[in-house]
Amino acid sequence: MKPAKFDYVLPATLDAAIEALVASNGEGKVLAGGQSLLPLLNFRMARPAVLVDLNGIKGLSYIEERGDRIAIGALTRHRDLEHSPLVASRLPVMSAAMRHVAHLAIRNRGTIGGSLSHADPAAELPMLSAFYDARISVQGPAGRRTIAAEEFFVDALTNCLEPSEIVVEIEFPVLDHDGWAFEEVARRFGDFALASIAVSVRRAQSGLKDARIAVMGVADTPLRLREAEQELVAMELNDRTPDRFSEIVVSKVSPNDDLHASAAYRRHLLAQLSRRALKTALAATERAP
Ligand SMILES: Cc1cc2nc3c(=O)[nH]c(=O)nc-3n(C[C@H](O)[C@H](O)[C@H](O)COP(=O)(O)OP(=O)(O)OC[C@H]3O[C@@H](n4cnc5c(N)ncnc54)[C@H](O)[C@@H]3O)c2cc1C
């Protein structure tokens, strides 16, 4: 299929991009890597009157350390995140997850701002932003504001952006953890996840003093499982902990049946992945200095 007719603009500044969106009266769409938008145009599931291409704006692609945070520009490609030594050392869970994002050609073009804005419930970067408690900076005609990742994702493929707002930067806090794991199952490597979990833990004298858990593919948005985090920290660590943990994680989600998998299968996958992830994270704490 071919897209419906549209106008195309390539602004050189963020202000000009916002002006073009405002002038389109809600009929404009931002183009970043095009890896999700172009298929939607070709299938005529999206019919914008004007495409506002961000690729002419300098200074939207960067990965920077700012104290205990890593700031990432919206136009940063998936491949840059996958190969960044800074991401590997400061955001290791993201680093491990990036090679699961689609296929090489798509990672070369796809951007973090595009992935978050597209808000696919089975996409890694939205889930990682919930996991890390990322802050998403957006700019529009009313100026700049910052949105917590958990508030950004409203529903499947739906974010909370106002018309004419553009994602410009995402800040990820560096986590203090002794062990972590990222687990995912997809039909083929690089496909969207059927289920996935990220876990990180901090060890105390006995048990854990902190835990972080996020899942995807099992709800309409990525989920940070705060209750499960508290329950994990309250648990005694023994041979039965991973099994109990997987029961707790699965009890917090209610996936739907869909074309790709039944709800029961997604729950089954999540149970297996949760058990495996916690074992990996706990084993790493044994090796932590
Ligand atoms: C075959 C295939 C497999 C894939 N598998 C995976 C996968 O396993 N995991 C995964 O995470 N992703 C996957 N993707 C999606 C891929 O990661 C996309 O790159 C990503 O979802 C969108 O990023 P983009 O930069 O290409 O955005 P675009 O396609 O350019 O835009 C996507 C949407 O976001 C909006 N948008 C883009 N940038 C901004 C911005 N800065 N501010 C506001 N709105 C913006 C656009 O208007 C559009 O609505 C897959 C894609 C394909 C085609």
Short mmCIF file of N, CA, C and O in Angstrom, two decimals, residues 132-179:
data_model
loop_
_atom_site.label_atom_id
_atom_site.label_comp_id
_atom_site.label_asym_id
_atom_site.label_seq_id
_atom_site.Cartn_x
_atom_site.Cartn_y
_atom_site.Cartn_z
N TYR A 132 13.03 2.50 35.32
CA TYR A 132 14.00 3.45 35.88
C TYR A 132 13.34 4.68 36.50
O TYR A 132 14.03 5.53 37.04
N ASP A 133 11.99 4.79 36.36
CA ASP A 133 11.32 6.00 36.84
C ASP A 133 11.85 7.22 36.07
O ASP A 133 12.22 8.25 36.65
N ALA A 134 11.90 7.10 34.77
CA ALA A 134 12.47 8.16 33.92
C ALA A 134 11.56 9.38 33.91
O ALA A 134 10.35 9.28 34.16
N ARG A 135 12.15 10.54 33.66
CA ARG A 135 11.41 11.80 33.51
C ARG A 135 11.47 12.18 32.04
O ARG A 135 12.57 12.26 31.46
N ILE A 136 10.33 12.41 31.44
CA ILE A 136 10.25 12.68 30.01
C ILE A 136 9.97 14.17 29.81
O ILE A 136 8.93 14.68 30.25
N SER A 137 10.92 14.87 29.17
CA SER A 137 10.73 16.32 28.92
C SER A 137 10.10 16.51 27.56
O SER A 137 10.60 15.97 26.57
N VAL A 138 9.03 17.30 27.54
CA VAL A 138 8.34 17.56 26.28
C VAL A 138 8.20 19.06 26.10
O VAL A 138 8.13 19.80 27.08
N GLN A 139 8.20 19.47 24.84
CA GLN A 139 8.07 20.91 24.56
C GLN A 139 6.93 21.13 23.58
O GLN A 139 6.77 20.39 22.61
N GLY A 140 6.14 22.17 23.86
CA GLY A 140 5.01 22.51 22.99
C GLY A 140 4.80 24.01 22.98
O GLY A 140 5.64 24.76 23.50
N PRO A 141 3.68 24.45 22.43
CA PRO A 141 3.44 25.89 22.34
C PRO A 141 3.41 26.57 23.71
O PRO A 141 3.74 27.75 23.83
N ALA A 142 3.07 25.82 24.77
CA ALA A 142 3.00 26.42 26.11
C ALA A 142 4.34 26.32 26.84
O ALA A 142 4.43 26.66 28.03
N GLY A 143 5.38 25.84 26.18
CA GLY A 143 6.69 25.74 26.82
C GLY A 143 7.06 24.30 27.11
O GLY A 143 6.52 23.38 26.50
N ARG A 144 7.97 24.13 28.09
CA ARG A 144 8.50 22.79 28.38
C ARG A 144 7.90 22.25 29.67
O ARG A 144 7.65 23.03 30.61
N ARG A 145 7.61 20.96 29.74
CA ARG A 145 7.19 20.34 30.99
C ARG A 145 7.81 18.95 31.06
O ARG A 145 8.24 18.40 30.03
N THR A 146 7.80 18.40 32.28
CA THR A 146 8.40 17.08 32.49
C THR A 146 7.33 16.13 33.02
O THR A 146 6.56 16.49 33.91
N ILE A 147 7.30 14.93 32.46
CA ILE A 147 6.25 13.96 32.81
C ILE A 147 6.93 12.69 33.33
O ILE A 147 7.89 12.19 32.72
N ALA A 148 6.40 12.15 34.42
CA ALA A 148 6.92 10.87 34.93
C ALA A 148 6.51 9.76 33.96
O ALA A 148 5.39 9.78 33.43
N ALA A 149 7.42 8.80 33.74
CA ALA A 149 7.15 7.75 32.75
C ALA A 149 5.83 7.05 33.02
O ALA A 149 5.07 6.77 32.10
N GLU A 150 5.54 6.77 34.28
CA GLU A 150 4.31 6.01 34.57
C GLU A 150 3.05 6.79 34.20
O GLU A 150 2.00 6.19 33.99
N GLU A 151 3.15 8.13 34.14
CA GLU A 151 1.98 8.93 33.74
C GLU A 151 1.92 9.13 32.23
O GLU A 151 0.88 9.49 31.68
N PHE A 152 3.06 8.94 31.57
CA PHE A 152 3.16 9.22 30.14
C PHE A 152 2.32 8.22 29.32
O PHE A 152 1.69 8.58 28.34
N PHE A 153 2.33 6.93 29.75
CA PHE A 153 1.65 5.89 28.98
C PHE A 153 0.22 5.74 29.49
O PHE A 153 0.00 5.32 30.63
N VAL A 154 -0.74 6.08 28.63
CA VAL A 154 -2.13 6.14 29.07
C VAL A 154 -2.85 4.85 28.72
O VAL A 154 -3.68 4.35 29.48
N ASP A 155 -2.56 4.29 27.57
CA ASP A 155 -3.23 3.08 27.09
C ASP A 155 -2.34 2.50 25.98
O ASP A 155 -1.32 3.10 25.64
N ALA A 156 -2.77 1.37 25.41
CA ALA A 156 -1.98 0.81 24.31
C ALA A 156 -1.89 1.83 23.19
O ALA A 156 -2.92 2.39 22.76
N LEU A 157 -0.68 2.12 22.73
CA LEU A 157 -0.42 3.06 21.63
C LEU A 157 -0.96 4.46 21.91
O LEU A 157 -1.27 5.21 20.98
N THR A 158 -1.09 4.82 23.17
CA THR A 158 -1.62 6.14 23.54
C THR A 158 -0.76 6.76 24.64
O THR A 158 -0.58 6.15 25.69
N ASN A 159 -0.26 7.98 24.35
CA ASN A 159 0.50 8.70 25.39
C ASN A 159 -0.29 9.93 25.83
O ASN A 159 -1.38 10.17 25.34
N CYS A 160 0.28 10.67 26.77
CA CYS A 160 -0.46 11.80 27.33
C CYS A 160 -0.05 13.14 26.71
O CYS A 160 -0.36 14.19 27.27
N LEU A 161 0.65 13.11 25.57
CA LEU A 161 1.09 14.37 24.95
C LEU A 161 -0.11 15.20 24.50
O LEU A 161 -1.09 14.66 23.97
N GLU A 162 0.00 16.52 24.67
CA GLU A 162 -0.98 17.44 24.09
C GLU A 162 -0.66 17.56 22.60
O GLU A 162 0.47 17.35 22.19
N PRO A 163 -1.68 17.97 21.79
CA PRO A 163 -1.37 18.19 20.37
C PRO A 163 -0.24 19.21 20.26
O PRO A 163 -0.19 20.17 21.04
N SER A 164 0.66 19.02 19.36
CA SER A 164 1.79 19.94 19.10
C SER A 164 2.90 19.85 20.15
O SER A 164 3.81 20.68 20.15
N GLU A 165 2.85 18.87 21.05
CA GLU A 165 3.98 18.67 21.97
C GLU A 165 4.94 17.64 21.37
O GLU A 165 4.52 16.66 20.75
N ILE A 166 6.22 17.85 21.62
CA ILE A 166 7.27 16.96 21.10
C ILE A 166 8.13 16.49 22.26
O ILE A 166 8.51 17.29 23.13
N VAL A 167 8.43 15.19 22.31
CA VAL A 167 9.36 14.67 23.31
C VAL A 167 10.76 15.15 22.93
O VAL A 167 11.18 14.98 21.77
N VAL A 168 11.47 15.76 23.89
CA VAL A 168 12.80 16.28 23.55
C VAL A 168 13.93 15.55 24.30
O VAL A 168 15.03 15.43 23.79
N GLU A 169 13.64 15.09 25.51
CA GLU A 169 14.73 14.46 26.29
C GLU A 169 14.12 13.52 27.32
O GLU A 169 13.01 13.76 27.81
N ILE A 170 14.89 12.48 27.65
CA ILE A 170 14.45 11.55 28.70
C ILE A 170 15.61 11.40 29.67
O ILE A 170 16.74 11.13 29.26
N GLU A 171 15.32 11.59 30.96
CA GLU A 171 16.36 11.45 32.00
C GLU A 171 16.13 10.18 32.79
O GLU A 171 15.04 9.98 33.33
N PHE A 172 17.16 9.35 32.85
CA PHE A 172 17.08 8.09 33.58
C PHE A 172 17.96 8.17 34.83
O PHE A 172 19.18 8.36 34.69
N PRO A 173 17.38 8.02 36.03
CA PRO A 173 18.22 7.96 37.23
C PRO A 173 19.10 6.70 37.20
O PRO A 173 18.65 5.65 36.76
N VAL A 174 20.33 6.86 37.66
CA VAL A 174 21.21 5.68 37.78
C VAL A 174 20.80 4.96 39.07
O VAL A 174 20.70 5.57 40.13
N LEU A 175 20.54 3.66 38.97
CA LEU A 175 20.06 2.92 40.14
C LEU A 175 21.23 2.34 40.93
O LEU A 175 22.23 1.93 40.36
N ASP A 176 21.00 2.31 42.22
CA ASP A 176 21.95 1.68 43.12
C ASP A 176 21.49 0.23 43.28
O ASP A 176 20.48 -0.01 43.94
N HIS A 177 22.12 -0.72 42.61
CA HIS A 177 21.69 -2.11 42.81
C HIS A 177 22.89 -3.05 42.87
O HIS A 177 23.96 -2.77 42.34
N ASP A 178 22.68 -4.18 43.55
CA ASP A 178 23.75 -5.19 43.65
C ASP A 178 23.56 -6.30 42.63
O ASP A 178 24.50 -7.04 42.34
N GLY A 179 22.33 -6.45 42.15
CA GLY A 179 22.05 -7.50 41.17
C GLY A 179 20.84 -7.10 40.34
O GLY A 179 19.96 -6.40 40.82
#
